[in-house]
Coordinates of C-alpha atoms in Angstrom, one line a residue:
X1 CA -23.3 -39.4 17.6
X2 CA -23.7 -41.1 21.0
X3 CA -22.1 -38.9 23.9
X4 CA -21.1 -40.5 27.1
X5 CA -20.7 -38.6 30.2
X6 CA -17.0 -38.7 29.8
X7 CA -17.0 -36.6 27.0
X8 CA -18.0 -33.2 28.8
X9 CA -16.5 -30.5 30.8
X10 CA -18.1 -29.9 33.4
X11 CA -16.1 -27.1 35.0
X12 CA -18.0 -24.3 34.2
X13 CA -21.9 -25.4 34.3
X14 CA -24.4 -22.7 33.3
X15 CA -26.1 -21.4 36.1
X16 CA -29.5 -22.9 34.9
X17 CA -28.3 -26.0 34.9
X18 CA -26.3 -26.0 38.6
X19 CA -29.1 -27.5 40.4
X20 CA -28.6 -30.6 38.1
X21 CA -26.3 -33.4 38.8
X22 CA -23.8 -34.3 35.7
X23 CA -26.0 -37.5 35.2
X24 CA -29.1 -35.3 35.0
X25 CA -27.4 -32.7 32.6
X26 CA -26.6 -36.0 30.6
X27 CA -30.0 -37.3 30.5
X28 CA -31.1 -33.4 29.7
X29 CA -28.5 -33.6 26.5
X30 CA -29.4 -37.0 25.9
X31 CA -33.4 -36.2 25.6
X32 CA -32.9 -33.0 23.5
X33 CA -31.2 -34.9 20.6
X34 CA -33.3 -37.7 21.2
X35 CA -35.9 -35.2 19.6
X36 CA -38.4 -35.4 23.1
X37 CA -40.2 -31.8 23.3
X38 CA -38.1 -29.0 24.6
X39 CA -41.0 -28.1 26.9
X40 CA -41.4 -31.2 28.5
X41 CA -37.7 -31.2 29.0
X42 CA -37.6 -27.9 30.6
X43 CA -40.8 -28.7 32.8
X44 CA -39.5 -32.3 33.7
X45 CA -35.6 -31.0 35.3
X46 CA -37.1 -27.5 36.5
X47 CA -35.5 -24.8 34.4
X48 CA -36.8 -21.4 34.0
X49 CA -35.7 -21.0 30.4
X50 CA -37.3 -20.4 26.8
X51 CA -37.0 -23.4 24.5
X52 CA -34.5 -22.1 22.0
X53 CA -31.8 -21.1 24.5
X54 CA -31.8 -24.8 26.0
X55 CA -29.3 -25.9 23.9
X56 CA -27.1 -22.9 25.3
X57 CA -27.1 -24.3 28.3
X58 CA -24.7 -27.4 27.7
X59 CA -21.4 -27.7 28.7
X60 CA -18.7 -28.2 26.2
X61 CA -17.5 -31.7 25.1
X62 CA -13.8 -32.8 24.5
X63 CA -12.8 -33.2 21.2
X64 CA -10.3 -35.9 20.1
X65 CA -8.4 -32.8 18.3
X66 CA -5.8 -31.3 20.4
X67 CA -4.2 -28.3 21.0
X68 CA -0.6 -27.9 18.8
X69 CA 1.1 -26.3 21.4
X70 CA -0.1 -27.8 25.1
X71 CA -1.9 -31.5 23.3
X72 CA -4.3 -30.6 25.7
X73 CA -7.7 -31.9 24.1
X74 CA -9.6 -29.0 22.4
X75 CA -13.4 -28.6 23.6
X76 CA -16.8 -28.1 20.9
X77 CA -19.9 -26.7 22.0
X78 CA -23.1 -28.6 20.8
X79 CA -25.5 -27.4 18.3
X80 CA -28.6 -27.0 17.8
X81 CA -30.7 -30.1 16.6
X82 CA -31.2 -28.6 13.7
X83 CA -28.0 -27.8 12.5
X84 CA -25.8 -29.6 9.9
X85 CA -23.0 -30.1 12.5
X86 CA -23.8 -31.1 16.1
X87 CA -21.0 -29.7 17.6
X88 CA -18.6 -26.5 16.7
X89 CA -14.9 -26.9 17.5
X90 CA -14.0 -23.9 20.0
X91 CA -11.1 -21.9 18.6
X92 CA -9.4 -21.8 22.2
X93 CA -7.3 -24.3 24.0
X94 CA -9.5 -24.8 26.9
X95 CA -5.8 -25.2 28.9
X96 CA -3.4 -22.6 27.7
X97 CA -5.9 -20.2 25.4
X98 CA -3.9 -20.8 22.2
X99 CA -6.2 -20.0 19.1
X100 CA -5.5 -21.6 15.9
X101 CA -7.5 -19.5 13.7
X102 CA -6.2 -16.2 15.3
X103 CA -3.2 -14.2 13.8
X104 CA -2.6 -12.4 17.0
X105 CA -2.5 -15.4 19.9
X106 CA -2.1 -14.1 23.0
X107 CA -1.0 -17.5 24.7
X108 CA 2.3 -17.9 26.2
X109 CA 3.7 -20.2 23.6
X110 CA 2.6 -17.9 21.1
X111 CA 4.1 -14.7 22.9
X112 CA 7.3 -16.5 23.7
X113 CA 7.6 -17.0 19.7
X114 CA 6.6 -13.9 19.2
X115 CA 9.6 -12.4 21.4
X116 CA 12.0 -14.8 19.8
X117 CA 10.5 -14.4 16.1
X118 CA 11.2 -10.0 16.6
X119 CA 14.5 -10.7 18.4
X120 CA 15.4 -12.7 15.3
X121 CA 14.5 -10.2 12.8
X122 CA 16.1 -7.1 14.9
X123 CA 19.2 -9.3 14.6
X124 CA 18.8 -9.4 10.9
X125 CA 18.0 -6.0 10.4
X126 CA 20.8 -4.7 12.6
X127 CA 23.6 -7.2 10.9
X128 CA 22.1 -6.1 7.0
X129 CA 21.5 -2.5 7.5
X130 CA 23.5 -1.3 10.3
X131 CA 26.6 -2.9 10.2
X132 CA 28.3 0.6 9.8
X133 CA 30.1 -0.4 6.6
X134 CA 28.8 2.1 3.9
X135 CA 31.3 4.7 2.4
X136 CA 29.9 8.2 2.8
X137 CA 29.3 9.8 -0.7
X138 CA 31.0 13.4 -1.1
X139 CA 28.7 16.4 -1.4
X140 CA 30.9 17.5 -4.2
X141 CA 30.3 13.9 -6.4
X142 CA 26.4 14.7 -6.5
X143 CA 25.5 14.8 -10.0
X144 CA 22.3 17.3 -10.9
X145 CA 19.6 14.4 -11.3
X146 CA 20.9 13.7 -7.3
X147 CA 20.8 17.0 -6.7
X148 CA 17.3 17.2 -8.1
X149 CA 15.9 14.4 -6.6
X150 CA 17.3 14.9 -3.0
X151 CA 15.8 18.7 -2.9
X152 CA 12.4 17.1 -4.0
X153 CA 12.7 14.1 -1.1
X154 CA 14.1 16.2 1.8
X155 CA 11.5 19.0 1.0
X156 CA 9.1 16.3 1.5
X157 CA 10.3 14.2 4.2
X158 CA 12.9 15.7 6.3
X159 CA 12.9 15.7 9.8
X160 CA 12.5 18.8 12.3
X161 CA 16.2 17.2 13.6
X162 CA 17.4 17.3 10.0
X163 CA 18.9 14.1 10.1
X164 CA 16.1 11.4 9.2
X165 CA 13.1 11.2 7.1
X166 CA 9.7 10.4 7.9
X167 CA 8.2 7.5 5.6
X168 CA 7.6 8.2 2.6
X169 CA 3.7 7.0 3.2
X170 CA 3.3 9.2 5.5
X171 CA 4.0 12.3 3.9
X172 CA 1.5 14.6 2.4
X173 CA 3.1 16.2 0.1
X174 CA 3.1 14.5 -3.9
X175 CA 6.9 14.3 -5.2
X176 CA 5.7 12.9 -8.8
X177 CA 2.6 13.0 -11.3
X178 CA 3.4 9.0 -11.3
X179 CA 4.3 6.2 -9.3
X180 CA 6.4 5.7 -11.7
X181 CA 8.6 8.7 -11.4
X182 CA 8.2 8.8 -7.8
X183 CA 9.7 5.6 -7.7
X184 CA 12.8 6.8 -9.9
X185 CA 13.2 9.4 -7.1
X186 CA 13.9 7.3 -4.1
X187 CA 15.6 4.1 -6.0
X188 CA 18.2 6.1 -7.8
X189 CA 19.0 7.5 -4.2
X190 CA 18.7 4.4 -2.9
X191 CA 20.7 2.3 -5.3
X192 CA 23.6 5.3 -5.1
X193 CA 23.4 5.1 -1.6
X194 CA 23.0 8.9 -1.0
X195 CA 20.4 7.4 1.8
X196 CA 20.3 4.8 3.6
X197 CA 17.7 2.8 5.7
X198 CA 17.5 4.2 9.2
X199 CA 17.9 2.1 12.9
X200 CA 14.8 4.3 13.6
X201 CA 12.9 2.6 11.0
X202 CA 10.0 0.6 12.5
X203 CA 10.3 -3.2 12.9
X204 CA 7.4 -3.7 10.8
X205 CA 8.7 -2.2 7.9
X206 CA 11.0 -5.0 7.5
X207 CA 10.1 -8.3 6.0
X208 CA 11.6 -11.5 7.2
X209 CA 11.5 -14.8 5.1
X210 CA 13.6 -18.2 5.2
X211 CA 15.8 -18.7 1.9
X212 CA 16.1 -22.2 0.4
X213 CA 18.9 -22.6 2.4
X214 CA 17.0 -22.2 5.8
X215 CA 18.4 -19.0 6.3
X216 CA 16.6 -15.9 6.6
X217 CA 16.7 -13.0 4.2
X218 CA 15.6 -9.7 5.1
X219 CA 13.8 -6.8 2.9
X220 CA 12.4 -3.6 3.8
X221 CA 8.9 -2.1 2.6
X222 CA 10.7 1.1 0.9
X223 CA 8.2 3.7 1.4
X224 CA 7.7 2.6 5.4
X225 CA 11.2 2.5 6.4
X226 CA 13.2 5.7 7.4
X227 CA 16.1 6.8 5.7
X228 CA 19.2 8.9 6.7
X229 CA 21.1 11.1 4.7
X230 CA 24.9 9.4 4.1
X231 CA 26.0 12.5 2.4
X232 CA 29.8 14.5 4.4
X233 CA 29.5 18.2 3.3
X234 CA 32.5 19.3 1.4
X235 CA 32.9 22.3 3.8
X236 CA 32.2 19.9 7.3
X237 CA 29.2 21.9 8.2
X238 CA 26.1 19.4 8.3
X239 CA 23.5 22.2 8.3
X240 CA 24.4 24.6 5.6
X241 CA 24.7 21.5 3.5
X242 CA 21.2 20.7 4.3
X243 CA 20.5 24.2 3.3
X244 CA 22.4 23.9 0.1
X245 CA 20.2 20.5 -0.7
X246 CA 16.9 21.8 0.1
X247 CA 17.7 24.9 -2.4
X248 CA 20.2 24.2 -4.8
X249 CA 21.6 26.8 -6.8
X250 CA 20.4 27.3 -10.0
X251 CA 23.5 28.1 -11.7
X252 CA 24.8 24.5 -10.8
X253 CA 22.2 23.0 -13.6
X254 CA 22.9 23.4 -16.9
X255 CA 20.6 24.1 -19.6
X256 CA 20.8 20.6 -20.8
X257 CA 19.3 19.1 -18.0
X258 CA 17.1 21.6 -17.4
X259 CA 15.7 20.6 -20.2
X260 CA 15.5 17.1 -20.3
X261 CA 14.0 17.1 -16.8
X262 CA 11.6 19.6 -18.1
X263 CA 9.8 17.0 -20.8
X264 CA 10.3 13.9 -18.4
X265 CA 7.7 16.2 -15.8
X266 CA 6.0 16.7 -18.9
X267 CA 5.7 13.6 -20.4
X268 CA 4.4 11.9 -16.9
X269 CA 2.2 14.8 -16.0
X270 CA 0.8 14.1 -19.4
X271 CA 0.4 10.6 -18.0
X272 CA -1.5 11.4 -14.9
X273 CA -3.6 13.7 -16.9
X274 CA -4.5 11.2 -19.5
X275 CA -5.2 8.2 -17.0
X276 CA -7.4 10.6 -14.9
X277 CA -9.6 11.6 -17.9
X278 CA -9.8 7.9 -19.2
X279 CA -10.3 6.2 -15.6
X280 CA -13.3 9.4 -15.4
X281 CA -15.1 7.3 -18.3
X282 CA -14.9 3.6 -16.9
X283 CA -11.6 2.9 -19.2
X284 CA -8.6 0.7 -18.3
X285 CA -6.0 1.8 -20.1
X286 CA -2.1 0.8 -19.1
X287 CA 0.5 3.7 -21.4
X288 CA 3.0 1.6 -23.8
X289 CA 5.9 2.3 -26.1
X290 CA 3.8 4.0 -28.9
X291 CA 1.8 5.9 -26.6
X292 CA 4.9 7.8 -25.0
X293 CA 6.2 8.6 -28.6
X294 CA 3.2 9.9 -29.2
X295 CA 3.5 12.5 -26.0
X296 CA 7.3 12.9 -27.0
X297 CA 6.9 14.0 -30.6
X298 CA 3.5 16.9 -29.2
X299 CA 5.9 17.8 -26.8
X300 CA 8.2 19.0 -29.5
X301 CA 5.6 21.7 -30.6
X302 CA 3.1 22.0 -27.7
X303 CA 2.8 22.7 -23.9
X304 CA 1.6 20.4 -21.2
X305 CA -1.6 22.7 -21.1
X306 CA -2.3 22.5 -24.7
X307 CA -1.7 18.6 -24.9
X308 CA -4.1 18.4 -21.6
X309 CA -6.8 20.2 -24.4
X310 CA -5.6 17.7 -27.2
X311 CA -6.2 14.6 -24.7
X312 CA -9.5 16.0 -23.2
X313 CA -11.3 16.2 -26.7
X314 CA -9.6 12.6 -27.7
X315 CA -11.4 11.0 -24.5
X316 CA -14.3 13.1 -25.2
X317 CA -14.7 12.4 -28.8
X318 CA -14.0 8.1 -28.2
X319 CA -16.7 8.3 -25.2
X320 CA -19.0 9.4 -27.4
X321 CA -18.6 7.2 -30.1
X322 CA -19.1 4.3 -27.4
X323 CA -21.8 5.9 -26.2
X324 CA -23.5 6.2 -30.1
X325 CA -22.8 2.1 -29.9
X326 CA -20.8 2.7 -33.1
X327 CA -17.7 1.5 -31.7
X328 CA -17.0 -0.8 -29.1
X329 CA -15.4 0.1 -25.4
X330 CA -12.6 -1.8 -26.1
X331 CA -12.0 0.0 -29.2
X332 CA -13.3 3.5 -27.4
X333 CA -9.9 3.6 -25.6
X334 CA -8.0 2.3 -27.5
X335 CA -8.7 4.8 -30.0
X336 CA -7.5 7.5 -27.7
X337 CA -4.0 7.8 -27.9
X338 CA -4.8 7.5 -31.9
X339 CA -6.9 10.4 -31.7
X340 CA -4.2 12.5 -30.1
X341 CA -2.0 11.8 -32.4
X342 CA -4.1 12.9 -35.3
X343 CA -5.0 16.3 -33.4
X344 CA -1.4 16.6 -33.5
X345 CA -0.3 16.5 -36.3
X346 CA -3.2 18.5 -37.9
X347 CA -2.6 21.0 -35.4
X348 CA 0.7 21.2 -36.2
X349 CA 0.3 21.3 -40.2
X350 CA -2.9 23.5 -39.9
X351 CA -1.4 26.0 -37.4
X352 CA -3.9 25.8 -34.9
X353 CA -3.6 27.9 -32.0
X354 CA -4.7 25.5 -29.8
X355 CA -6.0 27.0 -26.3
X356 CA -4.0 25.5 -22.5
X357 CA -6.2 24.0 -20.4
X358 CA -5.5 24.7 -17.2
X359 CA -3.7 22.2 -13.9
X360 CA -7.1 19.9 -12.8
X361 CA -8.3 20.1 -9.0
X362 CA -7.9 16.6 -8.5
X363 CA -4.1 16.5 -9.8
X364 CA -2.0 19.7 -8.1
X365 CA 1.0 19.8 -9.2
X366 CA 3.6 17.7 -7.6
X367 CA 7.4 18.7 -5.8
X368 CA 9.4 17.6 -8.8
X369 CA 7.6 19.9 -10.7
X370 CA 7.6 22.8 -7.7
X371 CA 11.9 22.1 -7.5
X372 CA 12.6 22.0 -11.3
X373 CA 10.7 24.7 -12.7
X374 CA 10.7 27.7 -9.3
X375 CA 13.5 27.0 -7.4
X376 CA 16.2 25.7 -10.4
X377 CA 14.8 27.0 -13.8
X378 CA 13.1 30.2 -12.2
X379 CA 10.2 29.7 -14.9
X380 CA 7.2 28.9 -12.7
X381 CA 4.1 28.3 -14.3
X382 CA 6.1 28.2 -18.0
X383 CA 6.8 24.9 -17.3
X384 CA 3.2 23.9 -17.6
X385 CA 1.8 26.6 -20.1
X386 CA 4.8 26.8 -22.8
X387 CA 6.6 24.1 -25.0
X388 CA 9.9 23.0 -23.6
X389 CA 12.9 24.8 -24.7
X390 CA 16.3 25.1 -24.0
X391 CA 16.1 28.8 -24.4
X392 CA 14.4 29.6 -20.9
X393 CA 17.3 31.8 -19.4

């Protein structure tokens, strides 16, 4: 590639080459791809340089590319002669500093669309989420799972004020064994609008996109937003209604959702436990259909501690196997929840007395558990270590 005089930017010349005129820096350019000796160049135009930071030295040349927001030609800076490409495109518009390949532009185009873009979505947000028009639910139409669900939540996430909650990612505290259950938790509040998304939710947890229409839609990143309570107290006192949902009164559940709730912790502690122990050994394993029938019918005559024992020697006994090279991985774990199963049922027709493990370090137990089993059920540690029943009062 021939490059003409024209073609450079002189307005910023490196100090080693100031003592040159623009013709001489030309020549300098000219000779150094021409392939003349670097040292004879640097002896011939007097510069006090090492040979391999000459081409450093060279002002940047236009570019016949220009810049999508000023169409101010973009610049290159030349390479060295041994390089595939003689010159690399400059990712800033020499004239207004836009950068293509940058996510966060500071350029005054980019900053004005910025401001635009956030005004935009803060309009969207505000006319989708806090257009005031949302009934409040009664205190008094709270069924128990609500009630349940909320204590767990607010326990978690309520604020020092009492009237927001902070995101659910930023909360320490675990409110399920599961995604999956922790997910049930805040989307059945959610969908029965017992909270609501909160003006003091963060911009960012908002996601703006055009529809096919052109318009835009606007979603919300569900555990980054804050919510609000849009609960009225039957008695018109906000506080001891807060009180009353933090700790609800255990006479207010009855026996039959006690112990339903009581296998559904089960069954998804069971869950956690299993995936733990199986992701311990290098196995992917996703839970179907089957393998929750399994869980349901040993829940029927065994505790969460005794099935953690049944599913420890199931993944033990599989690993080994695989290890032995009599079976293969695939099969390994698959052959788990198989395994169980079996233990089961010989347990069951053999009258084992089969020994509780213990909760694992790594899994503590989680708020729905802490809620259901202390604070409504008054059976603490039962709800781990014995078979659910609905004769626990």
């Amino acid at each position: 590639m021939q490059l003409e005089i024209g073609h450079f930017n002189f307005n910023e010349i490196d100090p080693c080459l100031k003592h040159l005129s623009k013709e001489k820096i030309h020549e300098v350019i000219t000779k150094y791809y021409a392939n003349e000796k670097v040292k004879d160049i640097l002896i011939e135009y007097n510069m006090s340089i090492t040979p391999s930071k000459l081409v450093k030295t060279f002002p940047p040349v236009y570019l016949e590319a220009k810049c999508e927001k000023c169409e101010s030609h973009l610049l290159g800076e030349l390479q060295s002669k041994t390089s595939d490409k003689m010159i690399r495109r400059k990712d800033a518009c020499p004239h207004c500093s836009h950068s293509e390949n940058s996510r966060s532009c500071t350029c005054h185009f980019c900053e004005e669309e910025a401001i635009k873009l956030e005004k935009e979505k803060r309009d969207a947000v505000n006319s989708v989420f806090f257009n005031g028009d949302t009934p409040l639910v009664l205190e008094s139409d709270l069924t128990s799972e609500d009630r349940l669900y909320l204590s767990v939540l607010l326990r978690a996430a309520l604020s020092e004020d009492m009237n927001i909650t902070v995101p659910i990612n930023n909360i320490k505290s675990k409110l399920a064994p599961t995604n999956q259950l922790k997910e049930e938790i805040v989307k059945t509040l959610i969908a029965k609008e017992i909270i609501l998304v909160s003006e003091h939710s963060s911009l960012d947890a908002f996601i703006m996109q055009k529809n096919e229409d052109g318009k835009h839609g606007i979603s919300y990143y569900t555990y980054q937003v804050v919510y609000k309570l849009n609960v009225t107290p039957f008695d018109g006192n906000y506080s001891s209604m807060i009180q009353r949902l933090l700790y609800p009164e255990p006479e207010s559940f009855n026996v039959e959702f006690c112990y339903e709730k009581w296998r559904q912790v089960a069954l998804n502690e069971i869950e956690e436990y299993l995936l733990y122990e199986m992701n311990k050994v290098g196995y992917s394993f996703k839970l179907g259909k089957k393998s929750y029938q399994v869980f349901n019918q040993l829940l029927n005559h065994f505790s969460t501690a005794q099935i953690f024992n049944i599913i420890y020697r199931a993944v033990a006994n599989s690993t080994r196997r695989y290890q032995a090279r009599e079976i293969t991985k695939v099969h390994a774990q698959n052959s788990v929840i198989t395994s169980c199963e079996s233990q089961g049922h010989r347990a069951i027709a053999e009258k084992w007395t089969l020994k509780p493990y213990g909760r694992n370090y790594d899994l503590p137990e989680s708020l729905i558990s802490e809620v259901l089993f202390n604070s409504i059920m008054h059976i603490s540690s039962l709800g781990f270590s014995e078979v659910p029943t609905m004769k626990f009062r």
